[in-house]
PDB file of C-alpha atoms in Angstrom:
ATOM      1  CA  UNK I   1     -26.642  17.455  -1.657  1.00  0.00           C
ATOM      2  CA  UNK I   2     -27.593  14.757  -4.366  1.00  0.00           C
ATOM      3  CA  UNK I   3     -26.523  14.937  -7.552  1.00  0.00           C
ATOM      4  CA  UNK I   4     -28.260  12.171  -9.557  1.00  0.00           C
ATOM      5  CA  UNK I   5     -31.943  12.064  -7.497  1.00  0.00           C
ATOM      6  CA  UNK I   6     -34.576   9.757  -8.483  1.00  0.00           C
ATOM      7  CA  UNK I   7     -37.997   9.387  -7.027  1.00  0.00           C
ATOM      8  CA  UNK I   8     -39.256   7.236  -5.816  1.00  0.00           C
ATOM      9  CA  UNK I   9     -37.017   4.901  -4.305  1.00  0.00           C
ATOM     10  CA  UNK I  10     -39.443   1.669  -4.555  1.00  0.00           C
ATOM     11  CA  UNK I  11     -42.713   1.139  -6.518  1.00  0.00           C
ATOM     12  CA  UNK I  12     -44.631  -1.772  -6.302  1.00  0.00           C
ATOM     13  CA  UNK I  13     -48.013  -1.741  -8.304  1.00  0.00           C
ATOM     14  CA  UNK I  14     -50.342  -3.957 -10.672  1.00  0.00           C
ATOM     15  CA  UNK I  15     -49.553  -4.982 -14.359  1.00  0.00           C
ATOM     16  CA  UNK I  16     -51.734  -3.166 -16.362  1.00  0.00           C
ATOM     17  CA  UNK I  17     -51.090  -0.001 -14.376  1.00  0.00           C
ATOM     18  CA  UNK I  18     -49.477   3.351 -15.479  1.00  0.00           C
ATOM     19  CA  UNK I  19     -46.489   4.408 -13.514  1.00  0.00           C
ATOM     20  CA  UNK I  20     -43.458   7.536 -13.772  1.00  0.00           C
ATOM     21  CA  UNK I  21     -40.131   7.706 -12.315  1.00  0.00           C
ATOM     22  CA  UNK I  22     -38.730  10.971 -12.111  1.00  0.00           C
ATOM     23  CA  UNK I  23     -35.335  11.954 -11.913  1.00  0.00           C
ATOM     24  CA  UNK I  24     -33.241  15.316 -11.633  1.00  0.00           C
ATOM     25  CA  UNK I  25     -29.365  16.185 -11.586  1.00  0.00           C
ATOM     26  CA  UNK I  26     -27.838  19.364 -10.343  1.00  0.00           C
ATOM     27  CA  UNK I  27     -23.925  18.701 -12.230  1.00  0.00           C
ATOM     28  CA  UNK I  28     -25.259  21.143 -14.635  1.00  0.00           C
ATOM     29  CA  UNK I  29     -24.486  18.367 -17.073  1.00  0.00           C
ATOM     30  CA  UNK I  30     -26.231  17.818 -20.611  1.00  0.00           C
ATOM     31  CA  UNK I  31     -26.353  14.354 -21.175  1.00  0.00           C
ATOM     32  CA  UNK I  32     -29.011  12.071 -19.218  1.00  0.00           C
ATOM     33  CA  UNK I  33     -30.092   8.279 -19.296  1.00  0.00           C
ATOM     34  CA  UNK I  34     -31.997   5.669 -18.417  1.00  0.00           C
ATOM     35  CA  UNK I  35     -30.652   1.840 -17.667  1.00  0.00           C
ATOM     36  CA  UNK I  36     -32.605  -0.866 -16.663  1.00  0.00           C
ATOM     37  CA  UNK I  37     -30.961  -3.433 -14.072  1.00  0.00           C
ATOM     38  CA  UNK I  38     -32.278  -6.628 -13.994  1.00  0.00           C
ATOM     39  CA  UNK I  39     -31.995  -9.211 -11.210  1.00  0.00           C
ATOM     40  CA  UNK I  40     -28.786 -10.900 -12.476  1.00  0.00           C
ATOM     41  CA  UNK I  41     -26.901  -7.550 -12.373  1.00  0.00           C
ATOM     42  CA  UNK I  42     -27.043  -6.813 -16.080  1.00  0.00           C
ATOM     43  CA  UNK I  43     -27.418  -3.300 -17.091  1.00  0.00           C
ATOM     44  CA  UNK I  44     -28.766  -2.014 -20.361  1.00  0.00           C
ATOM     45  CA  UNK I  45     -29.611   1.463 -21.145  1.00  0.00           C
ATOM     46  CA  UNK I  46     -32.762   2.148 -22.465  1.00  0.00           C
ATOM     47  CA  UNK I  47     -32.455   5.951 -23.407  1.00  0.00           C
ATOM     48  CA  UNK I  48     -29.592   8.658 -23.950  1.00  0.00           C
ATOM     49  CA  UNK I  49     -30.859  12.541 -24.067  1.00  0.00           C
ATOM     50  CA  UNK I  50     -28.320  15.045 -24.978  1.00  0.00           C
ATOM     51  CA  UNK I  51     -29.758  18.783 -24.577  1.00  0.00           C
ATOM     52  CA  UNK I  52     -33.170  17.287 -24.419  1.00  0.00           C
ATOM     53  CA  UNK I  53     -33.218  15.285 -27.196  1.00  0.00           C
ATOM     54  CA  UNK I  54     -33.446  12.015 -27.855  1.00  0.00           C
ATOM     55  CA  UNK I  55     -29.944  10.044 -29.155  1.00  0.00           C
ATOM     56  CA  UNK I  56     -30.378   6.737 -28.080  1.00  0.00           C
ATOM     57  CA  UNK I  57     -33.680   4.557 -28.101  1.00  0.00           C
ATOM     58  CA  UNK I  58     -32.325   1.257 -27.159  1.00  0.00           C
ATOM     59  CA  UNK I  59     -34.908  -1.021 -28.986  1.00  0.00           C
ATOM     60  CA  UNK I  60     -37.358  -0.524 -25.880  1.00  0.00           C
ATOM     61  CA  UNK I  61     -41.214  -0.924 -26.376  1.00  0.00           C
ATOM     62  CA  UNK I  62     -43.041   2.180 -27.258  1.00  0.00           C
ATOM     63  CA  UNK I  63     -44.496   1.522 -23.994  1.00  0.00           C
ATOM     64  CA  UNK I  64     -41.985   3.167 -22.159  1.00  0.00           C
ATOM     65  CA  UNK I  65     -41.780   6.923 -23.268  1.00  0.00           C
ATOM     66  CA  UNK I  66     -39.145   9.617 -21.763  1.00  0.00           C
ATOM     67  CA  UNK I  67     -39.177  13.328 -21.598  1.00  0.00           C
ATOM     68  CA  UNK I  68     -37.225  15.895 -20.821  1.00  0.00           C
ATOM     69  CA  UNK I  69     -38.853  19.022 -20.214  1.00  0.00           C
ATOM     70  CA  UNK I  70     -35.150  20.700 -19.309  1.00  0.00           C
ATOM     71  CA  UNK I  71     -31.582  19.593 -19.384  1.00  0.00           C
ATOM     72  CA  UNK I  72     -31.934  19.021 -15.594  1.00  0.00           C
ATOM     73  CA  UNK I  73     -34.779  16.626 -15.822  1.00  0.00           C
ATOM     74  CA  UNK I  74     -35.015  13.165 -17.784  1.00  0.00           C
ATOM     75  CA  UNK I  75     -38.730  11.408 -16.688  1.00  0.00           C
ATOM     76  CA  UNK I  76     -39.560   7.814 -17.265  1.00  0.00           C
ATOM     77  CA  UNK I  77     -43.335   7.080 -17.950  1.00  0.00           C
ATOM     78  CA  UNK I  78     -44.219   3.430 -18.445  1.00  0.00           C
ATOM     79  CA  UNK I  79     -47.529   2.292 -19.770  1.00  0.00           C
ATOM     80  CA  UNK I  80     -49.567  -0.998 -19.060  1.00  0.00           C
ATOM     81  CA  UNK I  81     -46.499  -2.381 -16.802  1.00  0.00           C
ATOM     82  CA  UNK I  82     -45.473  -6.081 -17.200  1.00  0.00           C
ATOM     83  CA  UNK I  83     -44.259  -8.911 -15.275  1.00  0.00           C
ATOM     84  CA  UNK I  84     -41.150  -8.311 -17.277  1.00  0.00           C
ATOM     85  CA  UNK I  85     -40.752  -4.688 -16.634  1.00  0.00           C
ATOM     86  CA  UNK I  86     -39.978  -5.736 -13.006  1.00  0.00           C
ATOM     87  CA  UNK I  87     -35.993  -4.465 -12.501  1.00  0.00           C
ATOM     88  CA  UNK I  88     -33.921  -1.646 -10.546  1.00  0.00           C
ATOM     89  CA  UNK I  89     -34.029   1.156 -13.269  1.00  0.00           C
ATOM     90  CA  UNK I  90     -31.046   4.087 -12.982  1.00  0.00           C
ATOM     91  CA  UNK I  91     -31.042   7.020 -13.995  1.00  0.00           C
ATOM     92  CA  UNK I  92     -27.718   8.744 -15.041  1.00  0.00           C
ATOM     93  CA  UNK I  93     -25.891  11.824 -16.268  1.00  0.00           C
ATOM     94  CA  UNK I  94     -22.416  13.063 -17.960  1.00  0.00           C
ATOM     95  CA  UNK I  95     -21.231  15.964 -19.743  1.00  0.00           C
ATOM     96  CA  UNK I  96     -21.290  15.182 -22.965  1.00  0.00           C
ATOM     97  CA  UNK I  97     -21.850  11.602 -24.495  1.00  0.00           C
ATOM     98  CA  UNK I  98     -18.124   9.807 -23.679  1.00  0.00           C
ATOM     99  CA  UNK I  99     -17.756  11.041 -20.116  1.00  0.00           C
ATOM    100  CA  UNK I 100     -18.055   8.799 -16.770  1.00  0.00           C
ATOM    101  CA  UNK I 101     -21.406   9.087 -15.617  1.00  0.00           C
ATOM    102  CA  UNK I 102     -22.852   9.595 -12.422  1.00  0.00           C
ATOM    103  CA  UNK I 103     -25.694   7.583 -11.231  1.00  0.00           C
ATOM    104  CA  UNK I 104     -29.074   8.082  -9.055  1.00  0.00           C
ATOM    105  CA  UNK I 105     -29.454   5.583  -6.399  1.00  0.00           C
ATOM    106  CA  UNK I 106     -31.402   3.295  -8.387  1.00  0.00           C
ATOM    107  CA  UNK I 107     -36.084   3.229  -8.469  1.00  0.00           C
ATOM    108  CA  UNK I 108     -37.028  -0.797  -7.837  1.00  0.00           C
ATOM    109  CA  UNK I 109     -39.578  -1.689  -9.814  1.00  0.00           C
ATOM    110  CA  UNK I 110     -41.823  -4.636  -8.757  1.00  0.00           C
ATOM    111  CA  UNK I 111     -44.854  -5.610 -10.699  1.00  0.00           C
ATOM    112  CA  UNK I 112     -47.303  -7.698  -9.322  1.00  0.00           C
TER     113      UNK I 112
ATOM    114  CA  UNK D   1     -21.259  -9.221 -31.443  1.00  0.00           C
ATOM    115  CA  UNK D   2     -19.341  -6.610 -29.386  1.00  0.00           C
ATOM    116  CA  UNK D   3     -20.037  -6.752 -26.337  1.00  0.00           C
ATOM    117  CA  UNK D   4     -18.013  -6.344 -23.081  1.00  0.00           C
ATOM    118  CA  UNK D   5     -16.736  -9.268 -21.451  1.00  0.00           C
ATOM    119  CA  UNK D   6     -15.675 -10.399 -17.892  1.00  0.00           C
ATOM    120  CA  UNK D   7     -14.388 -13.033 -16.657  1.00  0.00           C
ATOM    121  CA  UNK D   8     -15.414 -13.611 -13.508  1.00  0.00           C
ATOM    122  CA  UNK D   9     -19.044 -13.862 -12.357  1.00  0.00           C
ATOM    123  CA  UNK D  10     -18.283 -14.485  -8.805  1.00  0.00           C
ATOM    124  CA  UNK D  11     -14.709 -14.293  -6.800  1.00  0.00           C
ATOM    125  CA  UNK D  12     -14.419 -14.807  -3.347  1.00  0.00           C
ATOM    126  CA  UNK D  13     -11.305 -13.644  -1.277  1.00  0.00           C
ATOM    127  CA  UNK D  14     -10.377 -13.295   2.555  1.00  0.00           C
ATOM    128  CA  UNK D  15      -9.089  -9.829   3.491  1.00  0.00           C
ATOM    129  CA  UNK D  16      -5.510  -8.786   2.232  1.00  0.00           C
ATOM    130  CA  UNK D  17      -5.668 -10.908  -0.885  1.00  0.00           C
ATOM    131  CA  UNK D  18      -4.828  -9.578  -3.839  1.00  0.00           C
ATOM    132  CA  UNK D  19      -7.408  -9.142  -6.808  1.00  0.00           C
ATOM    133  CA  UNK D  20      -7.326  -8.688 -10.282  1.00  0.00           C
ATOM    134  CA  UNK D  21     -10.981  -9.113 -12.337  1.00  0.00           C
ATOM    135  CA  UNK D  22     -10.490  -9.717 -16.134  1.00  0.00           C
ATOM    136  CA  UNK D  23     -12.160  -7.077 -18.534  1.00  0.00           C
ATOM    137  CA  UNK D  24     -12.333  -7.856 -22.465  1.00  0.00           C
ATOM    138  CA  UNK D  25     -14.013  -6.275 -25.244  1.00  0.00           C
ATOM    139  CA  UNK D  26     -14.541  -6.228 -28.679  1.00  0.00           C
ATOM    140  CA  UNK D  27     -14.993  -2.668 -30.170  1.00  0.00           C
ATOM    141  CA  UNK D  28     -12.796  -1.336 -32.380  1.00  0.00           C
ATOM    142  CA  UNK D  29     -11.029   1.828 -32.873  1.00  0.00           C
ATOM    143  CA  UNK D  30     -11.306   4.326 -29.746  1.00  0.00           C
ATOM    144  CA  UNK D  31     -12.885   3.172 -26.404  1.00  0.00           C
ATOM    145  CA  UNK D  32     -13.018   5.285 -23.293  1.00  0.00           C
ATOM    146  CA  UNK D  33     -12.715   2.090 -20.609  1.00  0.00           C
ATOM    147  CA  UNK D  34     -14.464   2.515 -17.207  1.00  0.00           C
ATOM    148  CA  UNK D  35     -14.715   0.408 -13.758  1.00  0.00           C
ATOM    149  CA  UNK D  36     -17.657   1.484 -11.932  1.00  0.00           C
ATOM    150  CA  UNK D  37     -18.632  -0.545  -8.111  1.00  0.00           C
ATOM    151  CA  UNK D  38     -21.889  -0.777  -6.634  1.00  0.00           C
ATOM    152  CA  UNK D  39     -22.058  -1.622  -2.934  1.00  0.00           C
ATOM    153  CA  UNK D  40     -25.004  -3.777  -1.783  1.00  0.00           C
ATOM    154  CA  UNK D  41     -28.373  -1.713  -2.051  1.00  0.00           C
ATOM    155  CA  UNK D  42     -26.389   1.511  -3.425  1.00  0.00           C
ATOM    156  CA  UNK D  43     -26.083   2.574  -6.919  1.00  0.00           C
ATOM    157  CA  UNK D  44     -22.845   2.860  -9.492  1.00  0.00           C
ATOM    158  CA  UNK D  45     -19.854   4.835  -8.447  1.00  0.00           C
ATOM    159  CA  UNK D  46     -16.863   5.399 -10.962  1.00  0.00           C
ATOM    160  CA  UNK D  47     -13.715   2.931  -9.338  1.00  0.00           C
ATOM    161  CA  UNK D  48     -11.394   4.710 -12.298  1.00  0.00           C
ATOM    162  CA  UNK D  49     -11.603   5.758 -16.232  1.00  0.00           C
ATOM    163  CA  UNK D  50      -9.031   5.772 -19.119  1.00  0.00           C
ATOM    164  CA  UNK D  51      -9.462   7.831 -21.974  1.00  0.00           C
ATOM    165  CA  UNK D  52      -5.601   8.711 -22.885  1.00  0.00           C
ATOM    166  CA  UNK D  53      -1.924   8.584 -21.615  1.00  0.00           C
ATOM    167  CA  UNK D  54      -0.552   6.212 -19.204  1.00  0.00           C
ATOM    168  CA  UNK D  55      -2.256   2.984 -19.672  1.00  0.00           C
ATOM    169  CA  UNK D  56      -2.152   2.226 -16.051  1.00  0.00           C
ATOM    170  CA  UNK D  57      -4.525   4.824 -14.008  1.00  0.00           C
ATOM    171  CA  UNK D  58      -5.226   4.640 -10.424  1.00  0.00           C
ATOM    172  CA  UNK D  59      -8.438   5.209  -9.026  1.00  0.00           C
ATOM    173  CA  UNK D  60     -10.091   5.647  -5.346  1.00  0.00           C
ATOM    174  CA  UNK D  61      -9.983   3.052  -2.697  1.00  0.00           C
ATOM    175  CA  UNK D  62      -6.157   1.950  -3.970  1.00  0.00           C
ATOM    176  CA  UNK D  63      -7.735   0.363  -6.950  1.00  0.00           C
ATOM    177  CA  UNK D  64      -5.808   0.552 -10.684  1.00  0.00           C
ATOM    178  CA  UNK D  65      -6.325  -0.878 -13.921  1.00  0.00           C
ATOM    179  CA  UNK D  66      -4.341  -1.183 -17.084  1.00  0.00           C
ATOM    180  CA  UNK D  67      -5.060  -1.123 -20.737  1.00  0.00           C
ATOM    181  CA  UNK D  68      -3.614  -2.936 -23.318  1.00  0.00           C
ATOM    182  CA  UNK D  69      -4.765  -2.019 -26.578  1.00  0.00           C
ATOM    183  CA  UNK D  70      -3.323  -5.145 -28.049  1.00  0.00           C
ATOM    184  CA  UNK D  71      -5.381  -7.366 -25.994  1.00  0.00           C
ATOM    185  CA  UNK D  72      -8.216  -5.127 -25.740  1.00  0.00           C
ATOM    186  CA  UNK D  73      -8.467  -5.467 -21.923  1.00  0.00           C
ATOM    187  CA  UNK D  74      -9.103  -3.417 -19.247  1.00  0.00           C
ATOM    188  CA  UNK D  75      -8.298  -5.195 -15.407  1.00  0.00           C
ATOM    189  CA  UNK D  76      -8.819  -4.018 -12.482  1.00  0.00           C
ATOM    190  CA  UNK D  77      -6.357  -4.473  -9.814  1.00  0.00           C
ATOM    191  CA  UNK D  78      -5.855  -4.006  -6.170  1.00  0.00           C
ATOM    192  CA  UNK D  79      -2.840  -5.680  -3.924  1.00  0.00           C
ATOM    193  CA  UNK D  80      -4.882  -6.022  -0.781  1.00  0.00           C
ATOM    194  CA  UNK D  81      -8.573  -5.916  -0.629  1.00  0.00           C
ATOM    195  CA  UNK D  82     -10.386  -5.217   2.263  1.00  0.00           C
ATOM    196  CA  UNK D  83     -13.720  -6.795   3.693  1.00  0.00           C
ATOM    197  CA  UNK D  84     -15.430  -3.567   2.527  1.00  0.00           C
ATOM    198  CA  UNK D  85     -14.537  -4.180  -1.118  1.00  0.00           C
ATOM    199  CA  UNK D  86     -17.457  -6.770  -1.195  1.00  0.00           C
ATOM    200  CA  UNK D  87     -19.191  -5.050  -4.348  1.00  0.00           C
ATOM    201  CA  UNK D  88     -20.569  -5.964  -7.674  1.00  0.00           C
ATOM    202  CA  UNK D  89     -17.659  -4.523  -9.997  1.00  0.00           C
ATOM    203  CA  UNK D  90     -18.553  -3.654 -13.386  1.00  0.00           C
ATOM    204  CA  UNK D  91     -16.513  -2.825 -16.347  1.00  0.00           C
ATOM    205  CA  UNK D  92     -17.838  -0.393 -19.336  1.00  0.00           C
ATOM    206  CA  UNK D  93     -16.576   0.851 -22.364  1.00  0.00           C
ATOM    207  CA  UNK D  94     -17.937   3.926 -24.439  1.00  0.00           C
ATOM    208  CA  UNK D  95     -17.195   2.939 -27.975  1.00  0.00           C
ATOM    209  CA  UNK D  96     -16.380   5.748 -30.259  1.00  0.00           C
ATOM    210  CA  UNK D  97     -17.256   4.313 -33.301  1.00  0.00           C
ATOM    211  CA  UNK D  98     -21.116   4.302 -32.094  1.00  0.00           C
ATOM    212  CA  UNK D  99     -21.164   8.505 -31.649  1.00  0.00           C
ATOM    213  CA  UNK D 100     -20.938   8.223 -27.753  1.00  0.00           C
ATOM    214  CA  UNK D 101     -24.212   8.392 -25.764  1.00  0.00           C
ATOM    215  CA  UNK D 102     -24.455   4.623 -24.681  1.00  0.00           C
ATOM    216  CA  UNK D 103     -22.204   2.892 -22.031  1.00  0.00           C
ATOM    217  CA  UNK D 104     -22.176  -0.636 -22.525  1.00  0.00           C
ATOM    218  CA  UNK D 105     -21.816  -2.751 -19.267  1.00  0.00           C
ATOM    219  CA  UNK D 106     -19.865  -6.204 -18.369  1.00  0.00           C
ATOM    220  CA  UNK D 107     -21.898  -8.692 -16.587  1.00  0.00           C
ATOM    221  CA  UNK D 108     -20.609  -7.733 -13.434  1.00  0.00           C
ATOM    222  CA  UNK D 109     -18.007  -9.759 -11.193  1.00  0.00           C
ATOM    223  CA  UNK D 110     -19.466 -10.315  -7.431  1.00  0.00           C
ATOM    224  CA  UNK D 111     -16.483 -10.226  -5.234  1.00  0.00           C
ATOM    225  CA  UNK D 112     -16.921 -11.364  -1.930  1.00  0.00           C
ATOM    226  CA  UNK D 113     -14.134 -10.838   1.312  1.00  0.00           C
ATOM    227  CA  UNK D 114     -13.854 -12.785   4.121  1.00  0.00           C
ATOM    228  CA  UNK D 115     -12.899 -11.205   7.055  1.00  0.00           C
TER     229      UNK D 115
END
């Protein structure tokens, strides 16, 4: 029984393309994210949602745009993909915004 | 710039050698401190936390870290590691002082073991 899930797994596809990554935790928790992990390891999170809204836009381009349509549910929608967006992107959740959180298994990202 | 700082990028040990990975960083005031692992092609799992209280916690797998506030560090620790330790290790701090919401992530310290 998951409790971080993420689909999907992998997603290869064309820059210039429009893709989502959807993700869902059943901890009942009310704080959800989004990190990006690029190839050296380094992770950076993009987004924090507490409740549904929006706490923490990490300085990413407007071309990446979340939403939460529950407390359950954080989706990642990424317009006119780049090279650069290629990376391992997590998504996470915690109760509350100073817990330990409690990652998916990770969506791989290559654009081509 | 604070940040979160580790010292190792890559450590390489044969099995039943003891480990300790260096964690710095550089926010003030309170910090909850975190060491997550991630096992090759899996995601993050939480190693151990500290939020309060005894500055040396234990977490799963016989792993412990301590905090000293004085030195603002946070290592990890573990008297004999085992050839399925080989993990990225990460340390992570919550800073207080930025309203909570964002973890901020070491580099990450590759540890290899030999068997």
């Amino acid at each position: 029984d998951t409790a971080v899930s993420q689909t999907p797994k992998y997603l290869v596809t064309q820059m210039g393309n429009d893709k989502s990554i959807k993700c869902e935790q059943n901890l009942g928790h009310d704080t959800m994210y989004w990190y990006k992990q690029d190839s050296k390891k380094f992770l950076k999170i993009m987004f924090s949602y507490n409740n549904k809204e929006l706490i923490i836009n990490e300085t990413v381009p407007n071309r990446f745009s979340p939403k939460s349509p529950d407390k359950a549910h954080l989706n990642l929608h990424i317009n006119s993909l780049e090279l650069g967006d290629s990376a391992v992107y997590f998504c996470a959740s915690s109760q509350g915004g100073v817990g330990e959180a409690f990652f998916g298994q990770g969506t791989r990202l290559t654009v081509v | 710039a604070q940040s979160v700082s580790q010292h190792n990028h890559h450590v390489i040990l044969s099995e039943a050698a003891s480990l300790e990975l260096g964690c710095n960083y550089s926010y003030g005031g309170t910090v909850n401190l975190f060491w997550y692992v991630q096992y090759p092609g899996q995601h993050l799992q939480l190693l151990l936390k500290y939020f309060s209280g005894d500055p040396l916690v234990k977490g799963i797998k016989g792993f412990e870290a301590e905090f000293i506030k004085s030195k603002f560090s946070f290592n990890l620790r573990k008297p004999s590691v085992q050839w399925s330790d080989t993990a990225e290790y990460f340390c992570a701090v919550i800073p207080f002082n930025t309203g909570g919401f964002k973890t901020i992530f070491g580099a990450g310290t590759r540890l290899f073991v030999k068997a």
